[in-house]
Tab-separated table of C-alpha atoms in Angstrom:
chain	number	residue	atom	x	y	z
A	1312	UNK	CA	0.000	0.000	0.000
A	1313	UNK	CA	1.398	3.378	-1.031
A	1314	UNK	CA	0.043	6.712	0.168
A	1315	UNK	CA	0.948	10.066	-1.358
A	1316	UNK	CA	1.462	13.016	0.961
A	1317	UNK	CA	1.890	16.647	-0.060
A	1318	UNK	CA	3.426	18.978	2.537
A	1319	UNK	CA	4.478	22.617	2.702
A	1320	UNK	CA	8.215	22.445	3.199
A	1321	UNK	CA	11.384	20.445	3.823
A	1322	UNK	CA	11.012	20.348	7.613
A	1323	UNK	CA	7.514	18.907	7.217
A	1324	UNK	CA	8.876	16.310	4.821
A	1325	UNK	CA	11.696	15.375	7.203
A	1326	UNK	CA	9.253	14.916	10.094
A	1327	UNK	CA	6.546	12.981	8.231
A	1328	UNK	CA	8.978	10.767	6.357
A	1329	UNK	CA	10.393	9.434	9.609
A	1330	UNK	CA	7.171	9.390	11.651
A	1331	UNK	CA	4.777	7.828	9.157
A	1332	UNK	CA	7.143	5.119	7.977
A	1333	UNK	CA	8.037	4.201	11.557
A	1334	UNK	CA	4.430	3.969	12.742
A	1335	UNK	CA	2.932	2.308	9.666
A	1336	UNK	CA	5.507	-0.263	8.522
A	1337	UNK	CA	3.045	-2.047	6.198
A	1338	UNK	CA	2.512	1.137	4.169
A	1339	UNK	CA	4.879	3.194	2.069
A	1340	UNK	CA	4.604	6.974	2.008
A	1341	UNK	CA	5.615	9.122	-0.946
A	1342	UNK	CA	6.060	12.521	0.712
A	1343	UNK	CA	6.427	15.539	-1.553
A	1344	UNK	CA	7.501	18.964	-0.312
A	1345	UNK	CA	6.266	21.926	-2.316
A	1346	UNK	CA	8.563	24.359	-0.419
A	1347	UNK	CA	5.757	26.689	0.684
A	1348	UNK	CA	2.063	26.795	1.461
A	1349	UNK	CA	0.989	28.741	-1.632
A	1350	UNK	CA	2.722	26.334	-4.004
A	1351	UNK	CA	1.216	23.342	-2.178
A	1352	UNK	CA	-2.266	24.800	-2.675
A	1353	UNK	CA	-1.564	25.710	-6.300
A	1354	UNK	CA	0.024	22.332	-7.144
A	1355	UNK	CA	-2.567	20.212	-5.310
A	1356	UNK	CA	-4.453	19.232	-8.504
A	1357	UNK	CA	-1.225	18.058	-10.144
A	1358	UNK	CA	-0.225	16.127	-7.014
A	1359	UNK	CA	-3.650	14.500	-6.845
A	1360	UNK	CA	-3.445	13.336	-10.457
A	1361	UNK	CA	0.129	12.094	-10.011
A	1362	UNK	CA	-0.867	10.031	-6.986
A	1363	UNK	CA	-3.895	8.644	-8.856
A	1364	UNK	CA	-1.816	7.845	-11.943
A	1365	UNK	CA	0.593	5.904	-9.735
A	1366	UNK	CA	-2.374	3.913	-8.329
A	1367	UNK	CA	-1.743	4.953	-4.746
A	1368	UNK	CA	-4.231	3.853	-2.116
A	1369	UNK	CA	-4.913	7.400	-0.866
A	1370	UNK	CA	-3.451	10.888	-0.784
A	1371	UNK	CA	-3.103	13.506	1.920
A	1372	UNK	CA	-2.326	17.182	1.852
A	1373	UNK	CA	-1.051	18.533	5.164
A	1374	UNK	CA	-0.840	22.274	5.604
A	1375	UNK	CA	-0.917	24.907	8.303
A	1376	UNK	CA	-3.987	26.985	8.945
A	1377	UNK	CA	-1.725	30.007	9.400
A	1378	UNK	CA	-3.817	33.186	9.387
A	1379	UNK	CA	-6.943	31.719	7.827
A	1380	UNK	CA	-9.929	32.331	10.118
A	1381	UNK	CA	-11.096	28.689	10.080
A	1382	UNK	CA	-10.600	25.284	8.506
A	1383	UNK	CA	-13.298	25.934	5.898
A	1384	UNK	CA	-11.470	29.080	4.785
A	1385	UNK	CA	-8.324	27.011	4.199
A	1386	UNK	CA	-10.208	24.510	2.069
A	1387	UNK	CA	-11.709	27.412	0.097
A	1388	UNK	CA	-8.170	28.420	-0.945
A	1389	UNK	CA	-7.923	25.292	-3.124
A	1390	UNK	CA	-9.383	25.047	-6.604
A	1391	UNK	CA	-12.900	23.667	-7.000
A	1392	UNK	CA	-11.743	20.180	-8.034
A	1393	UNK	CA	-9.710	19.732	-4.835
A	1394	UNK	CA	-12.581	21.077	-2.721
A	1395	UNK	CA	-14.969	18.542	-4.267
A	1396	UNK	CA	-12.525	15.683	-3.731
A	1397	UNK	CA	-11.902	16.647	-0.116
A	1398	UNK	CA	-15.627	16.778	0.647
A	1399	UNK	CA	-16.551	13.331	-0.637
A	1400	UNK	CA	-17.808	10.748	1.880
A	1401	UNK	CA	-14.930	9.054	3.708
A	1402	UNK	CA	-15.276	5.676	2.001
A	1403	UNK	CA	-15.308	7.283	-1.464
A	1404	UNK	CA	-12.543	9.757	-0.799
A	1405	UNK	CA	-9.051	9.476	-2.276
A	1406	UNK	CA	-7.850	12.901	-1.091
A	1407	UNK	CA	-7.765	14.054	2.515
A	1408	UNK	CA	-6.864	17.647	3.339
A	1409	UNK	CA	-5.590	17.841	6.916
A	1410	UNK	CA	-4.965	21.194	8.527
A	1411	UNK	CA	-2.553	21.772	11.390
A	1412	UNK	CA	-4.309	24.326	13.535
A	1413	UNK	CA	-1.795	27.102	14.143
A	1414	UNK	CA	0.851	25.094	12.276
A	1415	UNK	CA	3.037	22.012	12.416
A	1416	UNK	CA	4.795	23.489	15.445
A	1417	UNK	CA	1.559	23.077	17.449
A	1418	UNK	CA	1.481	19.421	16.506
A	1419	UNK	CA	5.119	18.957	17.550
A	1420	UNK	CA	4.402	20.581	20.920
A	1421	UNK	CA	1.547	18.116	21.505
A	1422	UNK	CA	4.127	15.601	22.787
A	1423	UNK	CA	6.048	17.322	25.561
A	1424	UNK	CA	8.129	14.214	26.246
A	1425	UNK	CA	9.422	14.268	22.667
A	1426	UNK	CA	10.217	17.987	22.918
A	1427	UNK	CA	12.168	17.550	26.142
A	1428	UNK	CA	13.917	14.426	24.820
A	1429	UNK	CA	15.329	16.536	21.982
A	1430	UNK	CA	15.707	19.722	24.057
A	1431	UNK	CA	16.395	18.467	27.613
A	1432	UNK	CA	17.066	21.953	29.001
A	1433	UNK	CA	13.686	23.210	27.808
A	1434	UNK	CA	11.100	23.847	30.472
A	1435	UNK	CA	8.067	22.690	28.546
A	1436	UNK	CA	5.055	20.784	29.855
A	1437	UNK	CA	2.092	19.381	27.985
A	1438	UNK	CA	-0.592	21.930	27.239
A	1439	UNK	CA	-4.264	20.867	27.154
A	1440	UNK	CA	-4.669	22.038	23.522
A	1441	UNK	CA	-1.635	23.227	21.592
A	1442	UNK	CA	-3.796	25.039	19.028
A	1443	UNK	CA	-4.301	27.746	21.658
A	1444	UNK	CA	-0.553	28.426	21.847
A	1445	UNK	CA	1.600	30.692	19.740
A	1446	UNK	CA	3.422	27.492	18.864
A	1447	UNK	CA	6.225	29.029	16.806
A	1448	UNK	CA	7.102	31.338	19.683
A	1449	UNK	CA	6.910	28.554	22.297
A	1450	UNK	CA	9.059	26.225	20.222
A	1451	UNK	CA	11.615	28.966	19.643
A	1452	UNK	CA	11.739	29.651	23.406
A	1453	UNK	CA	12.359	25.937	24.048
A	1454	UNK	CA	15.144	25.972	21.441
A	1455	UNK	CA	16.773	29.022	23.066
A	1456	UNK	CA	16.689	27.335	26.469
A	1457	UNK	CA	18.708	24.500	24.953
A	1458	UNK	CA	20.815	26.490	22.490
A	1459	UNK	CA	20.942	30.145	23.598
A	1460	UNK	CA	23.427	31.217	20.917
A	1461	UNK	CA	22.322	29.083	17.974
A	1462	UNK	CA	19.691	29.913	15.381
A	1463	UNK	CA	16.704	27.583	15.233
A	1464	UNK	CA	17.168	24.903	12.599
A	1465	UNK	CA	13.644	23.703	11.796
A	1466	UNK	CA	14.743	20.853	9.509
A	1467	UNK	CA	17.237	19.485	12.026
A	1468	UNK	CA	14.662	19.751	14.805
A	1469	UNK	CA	12.032	17.932	12.694
A	1470	UNK	CA	14.460	15.088	11.976
A	1471	UNK	CA	15.431	14.756	15.621
A	1472	UNK	CA	11.945	14.908	17.138
A	1473	UNK	CA	10.293	12.461	14.708
A	1474	UNK	CA	11.841	9.292	16.218
A	1475	UNK	CA	10.851	10.434	19.723
A	1476	UNK	CA	7.347	11.623	18.827
A	1477	UNK	CA	4.473	9.498	20.182
A	1478	UNK	CA	1.332	10.071	18.112
A	1479	UNK	CA	-1.023	8.440	20.603
A	1480	UNK	CA	0.191	10.755	23.354
A	1481	UNK	CA	0.081	13.813	21.081
A	1482	UNK	CA	-3.577	13.188	20.226
A	1483	UNK	CA	-4.490	14.147	23.792
A	1484	UNK	CA	-3.149	17.668	23.270
A	1485	UNK	CA	-4.113	18.534	19.689
A	1486	UNK	CA	-7.535	17.891	18.183
A	1487	UNK	CA	-6.317	18.674	14.659
A	1488	UNK	CA	-3.429	16.204	15.009
A	1489	UNK	CA	-5.861	13.631	16.390
A	1490	UNK	CA	-8.088	14.075	13.332
A	1491	UNK	CA	-5.142	13.606	10.987
A	1492	UNK	CA	-3.711	10.573	12.802
A	1493	UNK	CA	-7.074	8.840	13.087
A	1494	UNK	CA	-7.785	9.489	9.396
A	1495	UNK	CA	-4.447	8.006	8.283
A	1496	UNK	CA	-4.901	5.028	10.599
A	1497	UNK	CA	-8.430	4.363	9.360
A	1498	UNK	CA	-7.433	4.709	5.706
A	1499	UNK	CA	-4.542	2.247	6.112
A	1500	UNK	CA	-6.785	-0.322	7.785
């Protein structure tokens, strides 16, 4: 079983490549980075057709909500074909658009044990719902506690946290991550 995944950038790709393949060994994930959110949205129809042409089992697009007012507003940024695909009933759907509320950083912060395993000097505890945090700022503060004189390297951090990240624990602290993880799990079954 092969699943296509479109993501915003290289740090997303680094994280998902390690995490998905580790947690779903019976599936193979073809993860494609579009290098930014706008290009991911613009290239979604091409990605969808590529994944279909390759006879993949399903496809996912993972992107940040960023400054969009709600999840529906994010979906409205895609062309009509993608919107129609993403709104089909679950059992008929090939494409799943999953939105990280506030951003991937909020999903990473949903597992405090993984954060502190990678950044042991960071004083970070689990938050009830990481979507309510300014996740980029919190993650940067954790990085500075560990590396006060080093610029944040998002790709390196993504690679290092992925092996430590526990999806089942993270679901307790991020509803949008929980939706994504449950959708992938259900689609693979």
